[in-house]
Coordinates of C-alpha atoms and ligand atoms in Angstrom, one line a residue:
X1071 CA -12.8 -78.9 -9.0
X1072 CA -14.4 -79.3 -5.7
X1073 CA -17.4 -80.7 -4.6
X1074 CA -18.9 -78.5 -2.1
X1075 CA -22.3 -77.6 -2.9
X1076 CA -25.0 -79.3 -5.3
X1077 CA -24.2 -76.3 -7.1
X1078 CA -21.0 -78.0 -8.1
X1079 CA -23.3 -80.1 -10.1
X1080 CA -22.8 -78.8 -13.7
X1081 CA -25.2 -80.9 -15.2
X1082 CA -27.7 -83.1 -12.9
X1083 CA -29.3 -85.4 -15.7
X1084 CA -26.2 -86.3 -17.3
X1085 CA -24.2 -87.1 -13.6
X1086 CA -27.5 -89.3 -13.3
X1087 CA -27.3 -91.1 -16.5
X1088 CA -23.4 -91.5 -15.7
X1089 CA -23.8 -92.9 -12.3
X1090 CA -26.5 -95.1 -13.1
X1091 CA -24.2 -96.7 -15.7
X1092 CA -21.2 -97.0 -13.1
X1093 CA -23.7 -98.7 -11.4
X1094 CA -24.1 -101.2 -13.9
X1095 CA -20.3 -102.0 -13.9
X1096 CA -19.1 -100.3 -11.3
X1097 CA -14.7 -100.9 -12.2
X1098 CA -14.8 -99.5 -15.3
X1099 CA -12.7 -96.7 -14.7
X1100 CA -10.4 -98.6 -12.0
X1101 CA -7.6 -97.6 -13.9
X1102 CA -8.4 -94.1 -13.1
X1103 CA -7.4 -93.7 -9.7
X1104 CA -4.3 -95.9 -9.6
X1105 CA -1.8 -94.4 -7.4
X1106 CA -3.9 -91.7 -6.2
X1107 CA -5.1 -91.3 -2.6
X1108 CA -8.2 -89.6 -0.6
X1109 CA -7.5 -88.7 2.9
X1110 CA -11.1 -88.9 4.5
X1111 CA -11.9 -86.6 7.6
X1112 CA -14.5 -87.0 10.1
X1113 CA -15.2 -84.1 12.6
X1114 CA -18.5 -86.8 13.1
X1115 CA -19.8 -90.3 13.2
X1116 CA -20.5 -91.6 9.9
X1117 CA -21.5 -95.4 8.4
X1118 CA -23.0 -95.0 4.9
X1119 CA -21.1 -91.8 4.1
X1120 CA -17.5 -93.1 5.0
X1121 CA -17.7 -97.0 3.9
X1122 CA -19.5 -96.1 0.7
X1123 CA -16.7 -93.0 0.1
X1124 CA -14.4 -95.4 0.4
X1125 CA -16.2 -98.3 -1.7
X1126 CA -16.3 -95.6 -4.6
X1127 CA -12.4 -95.0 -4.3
X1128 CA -11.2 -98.8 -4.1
X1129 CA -13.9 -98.7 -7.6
X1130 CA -11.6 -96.3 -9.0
X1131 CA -8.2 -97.7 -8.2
X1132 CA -7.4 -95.2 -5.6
X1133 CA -6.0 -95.9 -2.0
X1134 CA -8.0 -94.2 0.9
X1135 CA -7.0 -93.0 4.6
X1136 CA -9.6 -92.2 7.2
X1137 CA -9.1 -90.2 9.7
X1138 CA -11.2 -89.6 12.8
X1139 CA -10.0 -85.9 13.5
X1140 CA -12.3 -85.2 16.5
X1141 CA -11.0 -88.0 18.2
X1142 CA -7.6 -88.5 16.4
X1143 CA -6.0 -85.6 15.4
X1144 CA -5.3 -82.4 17.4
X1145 CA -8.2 -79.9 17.9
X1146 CA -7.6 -77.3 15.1
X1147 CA -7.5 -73.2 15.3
X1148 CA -9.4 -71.6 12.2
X1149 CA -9.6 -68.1 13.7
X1150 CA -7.4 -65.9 11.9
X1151 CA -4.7 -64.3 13.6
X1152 CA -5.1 -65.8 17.6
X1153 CA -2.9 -66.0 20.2
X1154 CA -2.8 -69.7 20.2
X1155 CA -2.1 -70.4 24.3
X1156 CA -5.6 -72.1 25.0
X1157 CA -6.9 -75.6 23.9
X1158 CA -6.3 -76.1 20.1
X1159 CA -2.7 -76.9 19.0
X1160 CA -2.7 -76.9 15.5
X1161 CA -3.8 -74.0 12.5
X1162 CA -6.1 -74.9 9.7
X1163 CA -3.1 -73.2 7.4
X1164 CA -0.8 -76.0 8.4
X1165 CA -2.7 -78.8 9.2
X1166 CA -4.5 -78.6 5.3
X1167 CA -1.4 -77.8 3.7
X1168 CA -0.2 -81.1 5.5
X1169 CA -2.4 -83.1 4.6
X1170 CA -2.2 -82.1 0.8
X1171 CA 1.1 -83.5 1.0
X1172 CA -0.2 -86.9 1.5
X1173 CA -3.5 -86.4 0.1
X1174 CA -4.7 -86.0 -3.8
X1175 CA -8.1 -85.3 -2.6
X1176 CA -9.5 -84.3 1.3
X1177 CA -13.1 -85.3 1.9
X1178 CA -14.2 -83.6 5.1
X1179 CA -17.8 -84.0 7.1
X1180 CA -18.2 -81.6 9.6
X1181 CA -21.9 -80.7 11.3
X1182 CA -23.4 -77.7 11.9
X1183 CA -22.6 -76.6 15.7
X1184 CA -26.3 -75.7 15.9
X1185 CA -24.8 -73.7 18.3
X1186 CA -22.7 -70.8 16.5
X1187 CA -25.6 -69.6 13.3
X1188 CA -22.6 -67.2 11.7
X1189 CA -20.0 -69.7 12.1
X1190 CA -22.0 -72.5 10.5
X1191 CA -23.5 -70.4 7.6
X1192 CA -19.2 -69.3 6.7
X1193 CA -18.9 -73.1 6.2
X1194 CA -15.7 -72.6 8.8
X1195 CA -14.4 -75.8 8.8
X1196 CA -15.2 -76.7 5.2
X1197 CA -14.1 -73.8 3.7
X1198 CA -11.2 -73.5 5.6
X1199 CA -9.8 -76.5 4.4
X1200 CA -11.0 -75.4 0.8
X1201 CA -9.2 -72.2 1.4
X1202 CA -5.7 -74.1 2.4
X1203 CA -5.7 -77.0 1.0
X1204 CA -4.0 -77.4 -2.4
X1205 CA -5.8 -80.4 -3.2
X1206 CA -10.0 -80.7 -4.6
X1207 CA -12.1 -81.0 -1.4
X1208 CA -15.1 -83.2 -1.4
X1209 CA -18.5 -82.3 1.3
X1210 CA -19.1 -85.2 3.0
X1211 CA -21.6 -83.3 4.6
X1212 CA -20.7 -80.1 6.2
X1213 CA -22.6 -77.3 8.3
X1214 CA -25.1 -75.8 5.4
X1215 CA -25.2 -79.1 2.8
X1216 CA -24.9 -82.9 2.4
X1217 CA -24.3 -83.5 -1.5
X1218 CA -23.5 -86.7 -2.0
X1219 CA -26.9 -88.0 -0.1
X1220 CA -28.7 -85.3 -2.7
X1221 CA -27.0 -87.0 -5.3
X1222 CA -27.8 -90.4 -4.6
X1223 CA -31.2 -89.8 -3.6
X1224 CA -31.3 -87.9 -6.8
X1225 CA -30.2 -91.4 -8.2
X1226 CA -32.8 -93.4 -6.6
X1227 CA -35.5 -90.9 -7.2
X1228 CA -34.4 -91.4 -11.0
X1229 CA -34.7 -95.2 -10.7
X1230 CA -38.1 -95.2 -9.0
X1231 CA -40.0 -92.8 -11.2
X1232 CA -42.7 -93.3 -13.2
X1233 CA -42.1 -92.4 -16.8
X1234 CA -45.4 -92.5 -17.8
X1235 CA -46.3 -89.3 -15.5
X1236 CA -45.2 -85.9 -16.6
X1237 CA -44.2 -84.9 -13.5
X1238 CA -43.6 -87.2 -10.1
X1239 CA -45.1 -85.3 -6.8
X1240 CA -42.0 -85.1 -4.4
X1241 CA -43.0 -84.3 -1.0
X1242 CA -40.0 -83.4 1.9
X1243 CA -41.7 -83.8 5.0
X1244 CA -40.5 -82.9 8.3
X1245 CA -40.6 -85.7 11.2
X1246 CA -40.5 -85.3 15.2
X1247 CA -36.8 -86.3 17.2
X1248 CA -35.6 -86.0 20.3
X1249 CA -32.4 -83.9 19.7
X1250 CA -32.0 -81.0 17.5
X1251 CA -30.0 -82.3 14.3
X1252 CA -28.4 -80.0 11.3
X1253 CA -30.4 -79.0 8.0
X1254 CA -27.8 -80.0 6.3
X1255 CA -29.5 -82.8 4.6
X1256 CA -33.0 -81.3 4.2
X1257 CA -30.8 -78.3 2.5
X1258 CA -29.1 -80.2 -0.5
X1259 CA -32.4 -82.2 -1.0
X1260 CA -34.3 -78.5 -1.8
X1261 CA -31.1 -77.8 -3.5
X1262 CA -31.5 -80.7 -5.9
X1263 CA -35.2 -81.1 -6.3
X1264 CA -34.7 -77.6 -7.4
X1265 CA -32.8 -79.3 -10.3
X1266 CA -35.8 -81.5 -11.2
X1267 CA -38.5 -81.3 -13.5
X1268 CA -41.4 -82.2 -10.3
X1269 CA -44.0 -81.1 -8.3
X1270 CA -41.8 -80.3 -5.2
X1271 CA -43.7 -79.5 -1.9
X1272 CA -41.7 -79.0 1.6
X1273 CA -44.3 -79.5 4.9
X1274 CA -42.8 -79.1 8.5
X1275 CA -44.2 -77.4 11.9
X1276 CA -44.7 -73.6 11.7
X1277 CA -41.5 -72.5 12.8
X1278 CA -38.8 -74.5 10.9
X1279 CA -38.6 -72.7 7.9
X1280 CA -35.3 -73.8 6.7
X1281 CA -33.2 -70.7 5.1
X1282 CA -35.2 -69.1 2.8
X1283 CA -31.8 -68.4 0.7
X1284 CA -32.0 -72.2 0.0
X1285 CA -35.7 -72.5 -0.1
X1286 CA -36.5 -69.7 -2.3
X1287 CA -39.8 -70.2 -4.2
X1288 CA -40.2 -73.8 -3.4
X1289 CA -43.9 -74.5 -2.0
X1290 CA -44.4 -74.8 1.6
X1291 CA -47.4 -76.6 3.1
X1292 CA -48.2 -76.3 6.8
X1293 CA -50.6 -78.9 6.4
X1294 CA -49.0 -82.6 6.3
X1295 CA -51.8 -84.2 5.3
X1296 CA -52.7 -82.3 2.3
X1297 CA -49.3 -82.1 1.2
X1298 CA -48.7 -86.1 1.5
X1299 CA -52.4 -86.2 -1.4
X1300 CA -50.8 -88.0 -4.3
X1301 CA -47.3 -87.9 -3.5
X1302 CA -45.3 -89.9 -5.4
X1303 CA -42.4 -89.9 -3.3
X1304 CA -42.1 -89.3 0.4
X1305 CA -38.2 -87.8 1.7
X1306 CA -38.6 -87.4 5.7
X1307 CA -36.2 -85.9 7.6
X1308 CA -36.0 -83.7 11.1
X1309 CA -34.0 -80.7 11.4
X1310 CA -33.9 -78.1 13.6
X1311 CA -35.2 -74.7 13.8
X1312 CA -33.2 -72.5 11.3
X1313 CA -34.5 -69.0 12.7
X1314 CA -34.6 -70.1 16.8
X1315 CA -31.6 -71.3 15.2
X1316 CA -30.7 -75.2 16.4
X1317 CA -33.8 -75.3 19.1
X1318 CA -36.1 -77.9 19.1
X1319 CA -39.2 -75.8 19.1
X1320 CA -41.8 -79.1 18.4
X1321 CA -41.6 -82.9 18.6
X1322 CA -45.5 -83.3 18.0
X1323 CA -45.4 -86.9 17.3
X1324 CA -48.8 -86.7 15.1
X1325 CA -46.0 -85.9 12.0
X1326 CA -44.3 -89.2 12.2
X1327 CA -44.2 -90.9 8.8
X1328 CA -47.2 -93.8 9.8
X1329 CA -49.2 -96.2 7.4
X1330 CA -52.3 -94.1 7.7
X1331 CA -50.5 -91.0 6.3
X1332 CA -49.0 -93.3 3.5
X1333 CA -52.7 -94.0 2.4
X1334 CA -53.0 -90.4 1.6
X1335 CA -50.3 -90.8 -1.4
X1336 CA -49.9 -92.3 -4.7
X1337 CA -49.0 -95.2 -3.1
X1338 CA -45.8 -93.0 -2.8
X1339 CA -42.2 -94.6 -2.6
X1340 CA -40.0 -93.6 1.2
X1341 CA -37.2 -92.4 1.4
X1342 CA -34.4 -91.0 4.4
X1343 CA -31.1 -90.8 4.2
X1344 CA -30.5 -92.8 7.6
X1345 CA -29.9 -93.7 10.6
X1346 CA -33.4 -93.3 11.5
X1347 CA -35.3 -93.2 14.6
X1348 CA -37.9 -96.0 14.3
X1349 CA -41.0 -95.1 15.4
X1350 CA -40.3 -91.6 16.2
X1351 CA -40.0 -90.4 13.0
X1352 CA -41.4 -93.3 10.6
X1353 CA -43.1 -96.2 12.0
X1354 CA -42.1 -99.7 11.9
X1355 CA -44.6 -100.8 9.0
X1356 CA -43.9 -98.0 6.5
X1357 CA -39.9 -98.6 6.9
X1358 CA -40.4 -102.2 6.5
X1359 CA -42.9 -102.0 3.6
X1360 CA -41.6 -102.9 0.1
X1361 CA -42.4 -99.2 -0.8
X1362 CA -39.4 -98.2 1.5
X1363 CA -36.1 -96.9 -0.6
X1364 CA -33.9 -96.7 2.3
X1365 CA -31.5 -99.6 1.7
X1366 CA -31.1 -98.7 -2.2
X1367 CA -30.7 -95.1 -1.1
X1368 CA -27.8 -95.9 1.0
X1369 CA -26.3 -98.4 -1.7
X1370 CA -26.2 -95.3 -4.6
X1371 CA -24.1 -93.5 -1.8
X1372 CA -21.6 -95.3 -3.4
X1373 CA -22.2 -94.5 -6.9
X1374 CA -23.0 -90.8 -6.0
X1375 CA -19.7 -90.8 -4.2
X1376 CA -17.8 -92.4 -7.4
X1377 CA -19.2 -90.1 -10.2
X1378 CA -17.7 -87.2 -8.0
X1379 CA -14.6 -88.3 -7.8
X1380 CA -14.2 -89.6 -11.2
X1381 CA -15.2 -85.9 -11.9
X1382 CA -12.3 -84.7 -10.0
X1383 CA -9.6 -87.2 -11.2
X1384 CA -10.8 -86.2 -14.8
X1385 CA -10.1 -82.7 -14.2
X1386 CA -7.3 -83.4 -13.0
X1387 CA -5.4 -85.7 -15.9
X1388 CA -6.7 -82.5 -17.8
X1389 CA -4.8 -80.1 -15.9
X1390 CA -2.0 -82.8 -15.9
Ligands
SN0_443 C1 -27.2 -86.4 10.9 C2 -28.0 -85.3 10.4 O1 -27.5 -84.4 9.7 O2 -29.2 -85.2 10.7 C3 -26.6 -87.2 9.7 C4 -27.5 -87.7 8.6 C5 -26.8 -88.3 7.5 N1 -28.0 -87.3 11.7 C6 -27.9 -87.4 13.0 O3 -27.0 -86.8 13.5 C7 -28.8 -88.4 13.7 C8 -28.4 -88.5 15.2 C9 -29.5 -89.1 16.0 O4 -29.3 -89.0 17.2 O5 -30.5 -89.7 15.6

């Protein structure tokens, strides 16, 4: 099993349920690991994704090695067939076969290039380690999709909900930034809220539309304001244009995340999966508020990271 995609999600209430009680006693299964080891590999900076990865291990017995392969390893070929004689040294056919060797599991995060739209949409780097490898590979967030923030945040959302409403209003709501960043994120989040029993409503800028392939028949709302009126739950995030694709077409800063937008909203709950950009994209006194789920968001990394791997190790003592 690998976990690429939310799609690799089989069952989203039940990974829920099961990662909320991990969180409740978090070594229970740190027998199931033992011996095993995850090679972690960053193409990109990380915090929250890489120390909570490897929390999540350690909770499962298993040893973990990170590498930082954009700065540490040797800059890899994934063309087929090339005449090797320029820059990169090493093939993705060896280099993941390699590191199956060591490796029970490869987790990989590798952004979009924002640069090359056909080349990030194949999933090159991730999928060519999925196609070499002979290990599972894990997405720790890769050109098209981050699923282990849309599983934690799927986590917190599950936490923070009110049970007495039918149906919480999610809102995912665009903010301004100075560079162009991947839709990687905002991609998984549609992917998962798809998942959900909710009133889901996406608002950004005309002109970044994220892929309507992921989007589908989720609603869009040009207007911020009406789309923040009783919202339950607030996800920001910036992304770039998908269609001008990776251009910074806006940074209106009338869409950052302030307190007078928040009064539009069921008192709504805030959530981003970090690092953010104070005061750019949310101001100061919503990220500091007591209605801000940023911190717990980042801590059910961890459990979102563990119930994936306990997924994987299960399969394989099956396979076994
Ligand atoms: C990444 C992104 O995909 O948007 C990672 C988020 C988990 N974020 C950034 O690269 C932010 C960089 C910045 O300069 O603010």
């Amino acid at each position: 099993m690998n976990y690429l995609t939310v799609n690799d999600i089989d069952n989203l209430p039940e990974w829920v349920e099961e990662a909320r009680s991990i969180k409740q006693d978090p070594l229970k299964f740190k027998e199931l690991g033992k011996y095993k080891t995850i090679g972690l590999l960053f193409f990109n900076p990380s915090l929250r994704t890489r120390l909570s990865t490897q929390k999540a291990a350690q909770n499962l017995g298993m040893n973990s090695m990170v590498m930082n392969f954009d700065k540490e390893g040797w800059a890899l070929e994934f063309e087929d067939g090339t005449i090797m004689n320029q820059g990169k040294p090493e093939h993705i056919k060896e280099a993941a076969q390699v590191i199956s060797q060591f490796c029970d599991i490869i987790a990989i995060r590798a952004f979009a290039s924002l640069e090359d739209k056909s080349k990030d949409q194949d999933e090159m780097v991730l999928n060519g380690f999925a196609k070499y490898a002979t290990v599972p590979i894990v997405n720790m967030e890769s050109s098209v999709g981050h699923p282990l923030q849309a599983m934690a945040d799927a986590i917190t959302l599950a936490e923070h909900v009110n049970k007495k409403k039918a149906k919480p209003k999610v809102v995912l709501s665009w903010a301004p930034h100075p560079k162009a960043l991947p839709h990687a994120v905002a991609n998984s989040f549609v992917q998962m809220m798809q998942k959900q029993d909710a009133e889901f409503v996406i608002t950004h800028p005309e002109g970044y539309e994220l892929d309507k392939k992921i989007t589908g028949d989720s609603m869009i709302e040009y207007d911020q304001k009406k789309a923040f009126k009783n919202a339950d739950f607030i996800y920001t995030k910036n992304w770039s244009a998908f269609k001008d694709y990776g251009k910074v077409i806006n940074k209106d800063p009338l869409w950052m995340i302030d307190t007078e937008k928040m009064a539009l909203t069921n008192n709504a709950k805030f959530m981003h999966c970090l690092p953010v950009r104070r005061n750019v994209v949310v101001g100061d006194a919503v990220l500091d508020s007591s209605n801000s789920l940023v911190i717990e968001q980042a801590n059910n990394r961890t459990f979102s990271a563990q119930i994936v791997l306990k997924k994987i190790l299960e399969e394989m003592d099956l396979i076994k």
